[in-house]
Coordinates of C-alpha atoms and ligand atoms in Angstrom, one line a residue:
X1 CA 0.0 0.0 0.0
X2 CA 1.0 3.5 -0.5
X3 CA 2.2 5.0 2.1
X4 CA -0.1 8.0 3.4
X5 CA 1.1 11.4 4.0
X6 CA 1.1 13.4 6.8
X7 CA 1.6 16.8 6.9
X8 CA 2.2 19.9 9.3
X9 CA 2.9 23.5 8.5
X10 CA 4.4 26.1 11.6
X11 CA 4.2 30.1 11.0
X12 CA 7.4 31.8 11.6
X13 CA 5.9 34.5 13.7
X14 CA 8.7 34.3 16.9
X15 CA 11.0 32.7 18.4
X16 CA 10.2 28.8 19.3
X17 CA 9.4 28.2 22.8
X18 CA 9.2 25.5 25.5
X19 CA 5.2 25.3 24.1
X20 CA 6.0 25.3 20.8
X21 CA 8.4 22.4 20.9
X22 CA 6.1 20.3 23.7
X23 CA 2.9 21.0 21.7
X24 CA 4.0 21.4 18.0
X25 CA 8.1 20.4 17.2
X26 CA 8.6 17.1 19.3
X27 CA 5.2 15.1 18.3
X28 CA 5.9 15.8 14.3
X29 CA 9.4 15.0 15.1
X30 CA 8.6 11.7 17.0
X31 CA 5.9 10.8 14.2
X32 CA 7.6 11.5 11.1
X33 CA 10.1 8.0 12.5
X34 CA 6.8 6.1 11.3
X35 CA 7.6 3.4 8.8
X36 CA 3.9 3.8 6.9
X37 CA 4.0 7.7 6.8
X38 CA 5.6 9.9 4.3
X39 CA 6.1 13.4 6.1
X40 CA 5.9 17.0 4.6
X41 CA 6.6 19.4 7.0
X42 CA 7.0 23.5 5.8
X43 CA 7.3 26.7 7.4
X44 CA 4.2 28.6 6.9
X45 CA 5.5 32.2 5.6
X46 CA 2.6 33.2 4.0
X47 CA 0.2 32.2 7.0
X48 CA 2.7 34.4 9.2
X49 CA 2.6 37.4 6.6
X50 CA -1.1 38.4 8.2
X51 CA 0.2 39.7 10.9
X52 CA 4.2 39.9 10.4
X53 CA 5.3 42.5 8.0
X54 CA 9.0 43.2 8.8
X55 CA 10.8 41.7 5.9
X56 CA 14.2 40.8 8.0
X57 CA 12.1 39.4 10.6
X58 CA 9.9 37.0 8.6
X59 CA 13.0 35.9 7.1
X60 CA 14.8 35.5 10.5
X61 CA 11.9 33.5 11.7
X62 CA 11.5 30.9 8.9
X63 CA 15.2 29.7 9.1
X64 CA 14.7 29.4 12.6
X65 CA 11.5 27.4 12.3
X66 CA 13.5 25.2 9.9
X67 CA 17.2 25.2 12.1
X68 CA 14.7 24.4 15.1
X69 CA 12.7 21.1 13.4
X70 CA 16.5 19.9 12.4
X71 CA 17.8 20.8 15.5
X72 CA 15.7 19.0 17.7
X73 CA 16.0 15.4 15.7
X74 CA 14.1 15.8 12.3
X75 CA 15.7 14.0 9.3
X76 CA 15.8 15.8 5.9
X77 CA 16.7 12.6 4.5
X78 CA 13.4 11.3 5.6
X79 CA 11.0 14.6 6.0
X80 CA 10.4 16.9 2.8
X81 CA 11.2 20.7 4.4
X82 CA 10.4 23.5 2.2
X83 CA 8.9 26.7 2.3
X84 CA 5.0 27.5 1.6
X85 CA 6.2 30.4 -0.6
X86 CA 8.3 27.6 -3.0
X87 CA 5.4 26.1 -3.8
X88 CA 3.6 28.0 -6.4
X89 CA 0.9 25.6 -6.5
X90 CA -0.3 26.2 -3.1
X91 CA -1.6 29.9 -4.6
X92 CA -3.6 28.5 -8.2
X93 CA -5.2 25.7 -5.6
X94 CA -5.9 28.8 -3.0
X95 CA -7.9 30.3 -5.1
X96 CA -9.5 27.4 -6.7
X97 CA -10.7 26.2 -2.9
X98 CA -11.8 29.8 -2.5
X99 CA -14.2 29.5 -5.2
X100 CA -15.9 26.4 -3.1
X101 CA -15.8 27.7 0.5
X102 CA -18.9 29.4 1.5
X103 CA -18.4 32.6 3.4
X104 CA -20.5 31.6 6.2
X105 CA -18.0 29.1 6.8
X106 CA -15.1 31.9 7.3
X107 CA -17.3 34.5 9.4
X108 CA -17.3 30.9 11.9
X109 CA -13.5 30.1 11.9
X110 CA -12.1 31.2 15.4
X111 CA -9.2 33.3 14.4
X112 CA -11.8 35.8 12.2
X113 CA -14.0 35.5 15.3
X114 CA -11.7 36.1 17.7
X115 CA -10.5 39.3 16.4
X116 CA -14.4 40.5 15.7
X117 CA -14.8 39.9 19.6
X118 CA -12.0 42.2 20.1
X119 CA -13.6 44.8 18.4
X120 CA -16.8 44.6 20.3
X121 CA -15.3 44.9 23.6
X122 CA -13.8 47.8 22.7
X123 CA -16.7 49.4 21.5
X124 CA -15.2 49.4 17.9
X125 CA -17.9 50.6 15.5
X126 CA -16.1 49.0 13.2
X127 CA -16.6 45.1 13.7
X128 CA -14.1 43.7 10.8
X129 CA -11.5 46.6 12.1
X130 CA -7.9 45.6 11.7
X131 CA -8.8 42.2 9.9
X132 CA -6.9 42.4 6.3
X133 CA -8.4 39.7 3.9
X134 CA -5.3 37.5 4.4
X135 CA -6.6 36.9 7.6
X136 CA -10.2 36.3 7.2
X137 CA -9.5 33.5 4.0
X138 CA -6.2 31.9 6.2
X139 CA -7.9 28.7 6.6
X140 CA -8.5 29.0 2.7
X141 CA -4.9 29.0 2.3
X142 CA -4.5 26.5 5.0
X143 CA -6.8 24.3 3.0
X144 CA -4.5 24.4 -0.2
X145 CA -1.3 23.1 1.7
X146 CA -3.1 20.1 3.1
X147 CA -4.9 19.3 -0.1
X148 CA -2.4 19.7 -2.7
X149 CA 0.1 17.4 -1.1
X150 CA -3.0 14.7 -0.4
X151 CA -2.6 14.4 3.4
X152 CA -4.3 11.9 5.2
X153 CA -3.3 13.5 8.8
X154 CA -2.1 16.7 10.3
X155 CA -0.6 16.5 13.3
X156 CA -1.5 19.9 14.8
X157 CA -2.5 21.6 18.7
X158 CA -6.4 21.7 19.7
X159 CA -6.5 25.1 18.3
X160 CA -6.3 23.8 14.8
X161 CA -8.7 21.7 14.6
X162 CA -11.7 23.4 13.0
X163 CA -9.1 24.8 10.1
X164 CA -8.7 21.0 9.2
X165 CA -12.4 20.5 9.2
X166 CA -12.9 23.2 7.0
X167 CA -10.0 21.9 4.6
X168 CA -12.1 18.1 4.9
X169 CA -15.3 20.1 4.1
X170 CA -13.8 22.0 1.1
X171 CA -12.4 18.9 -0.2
X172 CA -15.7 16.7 -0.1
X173 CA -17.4 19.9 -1.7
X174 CA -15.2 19.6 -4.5
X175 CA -14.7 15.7 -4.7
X176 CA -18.8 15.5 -4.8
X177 CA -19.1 18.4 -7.4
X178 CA -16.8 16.3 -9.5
X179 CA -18.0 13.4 -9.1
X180 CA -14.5 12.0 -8.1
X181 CA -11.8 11.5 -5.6
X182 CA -9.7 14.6 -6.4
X183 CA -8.6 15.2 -2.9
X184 CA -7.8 12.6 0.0
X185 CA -9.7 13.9 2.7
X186 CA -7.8 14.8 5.7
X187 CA -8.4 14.3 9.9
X188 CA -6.4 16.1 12.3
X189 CA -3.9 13.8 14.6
X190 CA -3.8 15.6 18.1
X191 CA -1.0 14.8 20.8
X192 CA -2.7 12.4 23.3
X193 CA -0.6 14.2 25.8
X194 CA -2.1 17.2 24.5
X195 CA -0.5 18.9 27.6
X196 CA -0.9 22.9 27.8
X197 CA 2.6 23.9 28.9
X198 CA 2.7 26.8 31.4
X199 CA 4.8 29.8 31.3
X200 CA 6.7 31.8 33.3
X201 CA 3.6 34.1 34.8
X202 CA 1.9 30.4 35.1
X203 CA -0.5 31.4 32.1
X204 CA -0.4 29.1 28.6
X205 CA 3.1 29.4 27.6
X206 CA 2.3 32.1 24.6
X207 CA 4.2 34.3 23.0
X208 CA 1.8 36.6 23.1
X209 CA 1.8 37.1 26.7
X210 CA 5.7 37.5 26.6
X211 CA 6.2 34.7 29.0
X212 CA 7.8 32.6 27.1
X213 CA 11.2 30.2 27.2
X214 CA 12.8 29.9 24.2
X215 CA 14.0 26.7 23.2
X216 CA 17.9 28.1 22.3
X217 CA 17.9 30.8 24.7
X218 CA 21.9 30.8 25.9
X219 CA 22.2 28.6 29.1
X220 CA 23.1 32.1 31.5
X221 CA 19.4 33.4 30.0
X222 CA 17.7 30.1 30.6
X223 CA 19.0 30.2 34.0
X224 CA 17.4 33.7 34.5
X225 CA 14.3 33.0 32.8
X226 CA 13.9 29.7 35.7
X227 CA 14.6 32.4 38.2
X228 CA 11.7 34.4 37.1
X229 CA 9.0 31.8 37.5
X230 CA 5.9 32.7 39.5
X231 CA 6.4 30.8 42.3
X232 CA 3.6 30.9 45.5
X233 CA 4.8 32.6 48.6
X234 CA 5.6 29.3 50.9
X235 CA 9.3 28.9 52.8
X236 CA 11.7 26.4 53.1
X237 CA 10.9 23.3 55.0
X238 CA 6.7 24.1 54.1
X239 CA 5.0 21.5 52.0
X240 CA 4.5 22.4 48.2
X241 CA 1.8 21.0 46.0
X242 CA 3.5 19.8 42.5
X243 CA 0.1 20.1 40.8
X244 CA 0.1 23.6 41.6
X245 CA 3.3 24.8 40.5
X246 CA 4.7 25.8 37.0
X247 CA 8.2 24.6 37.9
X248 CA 7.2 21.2 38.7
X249 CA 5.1 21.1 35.3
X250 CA 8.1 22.3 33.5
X251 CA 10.6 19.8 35.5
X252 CA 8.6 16.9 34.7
X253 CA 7.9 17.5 30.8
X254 CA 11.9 17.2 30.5
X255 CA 13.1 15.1 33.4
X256 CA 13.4 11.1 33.8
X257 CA 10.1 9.1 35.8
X258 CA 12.2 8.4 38.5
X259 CA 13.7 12.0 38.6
X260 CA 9.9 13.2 38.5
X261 CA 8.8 10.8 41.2
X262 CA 12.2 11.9 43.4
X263 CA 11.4 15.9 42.4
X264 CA 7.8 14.8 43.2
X265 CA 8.7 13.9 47.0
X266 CA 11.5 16.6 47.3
X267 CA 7.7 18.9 46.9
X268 CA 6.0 17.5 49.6
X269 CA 8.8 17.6 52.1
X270 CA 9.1 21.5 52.0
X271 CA 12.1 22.1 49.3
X272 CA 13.2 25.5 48.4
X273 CA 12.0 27.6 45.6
X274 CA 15.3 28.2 45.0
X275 CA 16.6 24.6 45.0
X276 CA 13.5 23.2 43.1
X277 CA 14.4 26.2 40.2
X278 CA 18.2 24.9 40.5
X279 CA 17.2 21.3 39.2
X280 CA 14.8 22.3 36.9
X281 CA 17.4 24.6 35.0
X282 CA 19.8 21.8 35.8
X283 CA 17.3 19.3 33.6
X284 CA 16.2 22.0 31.2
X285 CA 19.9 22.7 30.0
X286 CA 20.7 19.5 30.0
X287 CA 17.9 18.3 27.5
X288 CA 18.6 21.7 25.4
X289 CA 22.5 22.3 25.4
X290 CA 22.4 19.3 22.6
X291 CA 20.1 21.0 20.3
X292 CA 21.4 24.7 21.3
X293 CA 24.6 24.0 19.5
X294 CA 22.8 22.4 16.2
X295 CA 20.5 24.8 16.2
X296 CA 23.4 27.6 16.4
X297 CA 25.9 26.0 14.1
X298 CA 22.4 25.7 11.4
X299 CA 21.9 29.2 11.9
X300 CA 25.7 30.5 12.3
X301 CA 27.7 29.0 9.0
X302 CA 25.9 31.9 6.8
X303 CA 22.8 29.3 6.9
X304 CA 24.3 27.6 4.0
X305 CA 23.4 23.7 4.9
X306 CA 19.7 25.5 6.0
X307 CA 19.0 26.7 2.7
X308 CA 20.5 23.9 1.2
X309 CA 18.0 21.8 2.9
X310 CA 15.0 24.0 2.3
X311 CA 16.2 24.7 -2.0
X312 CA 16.2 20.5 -2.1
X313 CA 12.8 20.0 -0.3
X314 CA 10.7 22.6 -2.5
X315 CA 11.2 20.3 -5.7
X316 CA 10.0 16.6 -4.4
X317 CA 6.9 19.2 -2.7
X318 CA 6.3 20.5 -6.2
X319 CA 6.2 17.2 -7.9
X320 CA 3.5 16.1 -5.6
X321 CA 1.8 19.6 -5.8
X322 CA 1.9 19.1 -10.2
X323 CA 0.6 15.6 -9.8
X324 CA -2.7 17.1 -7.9
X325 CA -3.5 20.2 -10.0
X326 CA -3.0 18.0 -12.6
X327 CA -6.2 16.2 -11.9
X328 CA -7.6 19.9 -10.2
X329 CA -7.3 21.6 -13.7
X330 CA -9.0 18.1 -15.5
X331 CA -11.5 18.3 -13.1
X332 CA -12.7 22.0 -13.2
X333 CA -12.1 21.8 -16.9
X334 CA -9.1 24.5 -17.7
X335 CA -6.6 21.8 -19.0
Ligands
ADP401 P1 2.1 31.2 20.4 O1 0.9 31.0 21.3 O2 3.4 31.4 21.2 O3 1.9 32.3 19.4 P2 1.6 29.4 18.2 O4 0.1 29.8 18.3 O5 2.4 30.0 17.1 O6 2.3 29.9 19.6 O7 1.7 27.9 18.3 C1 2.5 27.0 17.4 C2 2.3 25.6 17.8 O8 2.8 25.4 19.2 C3 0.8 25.2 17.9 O9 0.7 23.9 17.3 C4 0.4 25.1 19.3 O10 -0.5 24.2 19.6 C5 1.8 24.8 20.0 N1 1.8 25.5 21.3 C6 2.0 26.9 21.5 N2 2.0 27.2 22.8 C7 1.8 26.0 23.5 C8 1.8 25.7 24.9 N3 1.9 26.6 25.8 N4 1.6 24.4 25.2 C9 1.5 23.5 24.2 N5 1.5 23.7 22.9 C10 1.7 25.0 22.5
LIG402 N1 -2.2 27.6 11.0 C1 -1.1 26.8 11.6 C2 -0.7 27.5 12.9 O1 -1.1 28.6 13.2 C3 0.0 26.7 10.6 C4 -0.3 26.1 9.4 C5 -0.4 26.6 8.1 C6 -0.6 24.7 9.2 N2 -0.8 25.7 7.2 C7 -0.9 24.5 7.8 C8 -0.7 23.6 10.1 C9 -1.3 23.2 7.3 C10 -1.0 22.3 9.6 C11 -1.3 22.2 8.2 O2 0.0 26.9 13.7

């Protein structure tokens, strides 16, 4: 049998964080190792240009996006990387999907609705203020890099799930229209441990509240980032609750069982803030010094080998991309 695809896409839009590697890098990482799967990961440039539009900075962020997936374990040899903007494709089969989704369906999708929300608590009389049409038709675009390369599953976070749906709903709308398979129809594939990773103020790790850790922060920053975390107000030698507390949640997402059962115990029998934050950045730098210096040496030898990588990944992307608007252009008839 052919082997299904499975595909994720991440915006450049900041620098990767603790979240972003728990919730997004690590499980596409760990699942592109699957014998039956072919994997095509990208870096979502065009999804980030809604909101990002400092040219040096959206460039910044995609090579890091891409030094960050190799950094942390993914194989080239094994994954297609590339770059949504390589793939021409992705923009005819945009618009083509465009012509199939019903509005209604983009007035519903949360990002859209999120920012009309916005607007009404503060009194906006405006209610689409601030929304450019990039953002409004972004699962439209979203749609096109699942379908072109035929995915079968995305691996993506909780928040992404309705944009698959709507990309499954486009594609049956089309596929029944037709009157044929065009498009395999695609299901989302959410981490089980679907754990919402805490940052420093003990809010969702975010970059949007600025509370982030970033993945290759030095090791003298991560060490001062640990020393910032909200802690509760409790002394040496007083009991702490594990659940409770951010630096426990952080310890045990990189630390050994028995290192988490041992830090587990240390809790209850009163340790110090300070010595709890001691292990953790102890653990912390010890999982992240390995992929620190990839991720630098990726980044610091003009980006060459990045770029290399990226250049090599948009062609085997594109020949999948021709094979599908192939049978698009059959289908709607402009051969
Ligand atoms: P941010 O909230 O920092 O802007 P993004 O929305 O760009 O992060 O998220 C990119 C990916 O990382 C998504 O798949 C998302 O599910 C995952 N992710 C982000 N923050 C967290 C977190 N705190 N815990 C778990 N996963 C996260
Ligand atoms: N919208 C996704 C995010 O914000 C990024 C993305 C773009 C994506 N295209 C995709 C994810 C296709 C999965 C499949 O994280």
């Amino acid at each position: 049998m052919a082997q299904q695809v499975i595909l994720t896409g991440i915006k450049p839009t900041g620098m990767p964080h603790l979240g972003n590697l728990v919730g997004a890098i690590q499980p596409s990482v760990d699942l592109s190792y699957s014998q039956d799967k072919q994997a095509f990961y990208f870096i979502a440039d065009y999804h980030a240009l809604t909101g990002l539009k400092d040219a040096k900075e959206l460039s910044q962020y995609s090579r890091q996006i891409a030094a960050a997936w190799i950094a942390l374990g993914l194989d080239p040899e094994r994954v297609v990387l590339y770059r949504q903007s390589d793939i021409p494709e992705v923009f005819e089969l945009n618009w083509i999907l465009a012509c199939f989704a019903p509005k209604g369906l983009m007035n519903r999708a949360h990002a859209y609705k999120a920012s009309v929300q916005k607007n009404q608590e503060n009194e906006e009389s405006d209610l689409d203020a601030g929304v450019n049409m990039g953002l409004y038709t972004y699962p439209i675009l979203m749609a096109a890099d699942i379908l072109l390369m035929q995915t079968r599953w995305v691996p993506v976070g909780g928040d992404q799930v309705q944009h698959i749906e709507i990309a499954r709903d486009v594609a049956q709308y089309f596929n029944r229209q037709y009157q044929r398979e065009v498009f395999t129809l695609p299901e989302a594939l959410i981490d089980e441990a679907g754990a919402v990773i805490p940052g420093l103020d003990g809010r969702k790790m975010s970059k949007s509240y600025g509370n982030t850790i970033p993945i290759f922060a030095p090791a003298t920053t991560l060490q001062k980032l640990v020393m910032r975390i909200a802690t509760d107000s409790s002394r040496p030698g007083e009991p702490k609750d594990p659940d409770k507390s951010t630096v426990f949640q952080l310890y045990r997402l990189v630390a050994t069982e028995a290192e988490t059962e041992a830090y587990r115990q240390a809790f209850l029998a009163g340790i110090a803030w300070k010595e709890a934050k001691d292990q953790l950045y102890e653990v912390l730098n010890r999982k992240l010094s390995g992929p620190r210096e990839r991720y630098h040496a990726l980044l610091d030898d003009g980006a060459e080998t990045l770029d290399r990588i990226l250049v090599e990944g948009a062609p085997k992307a594109r020949a999948v991309a021709q094979a599908t608007m192939k049978k698009v252009r059959k289908a709607i008839g402009v051969e």
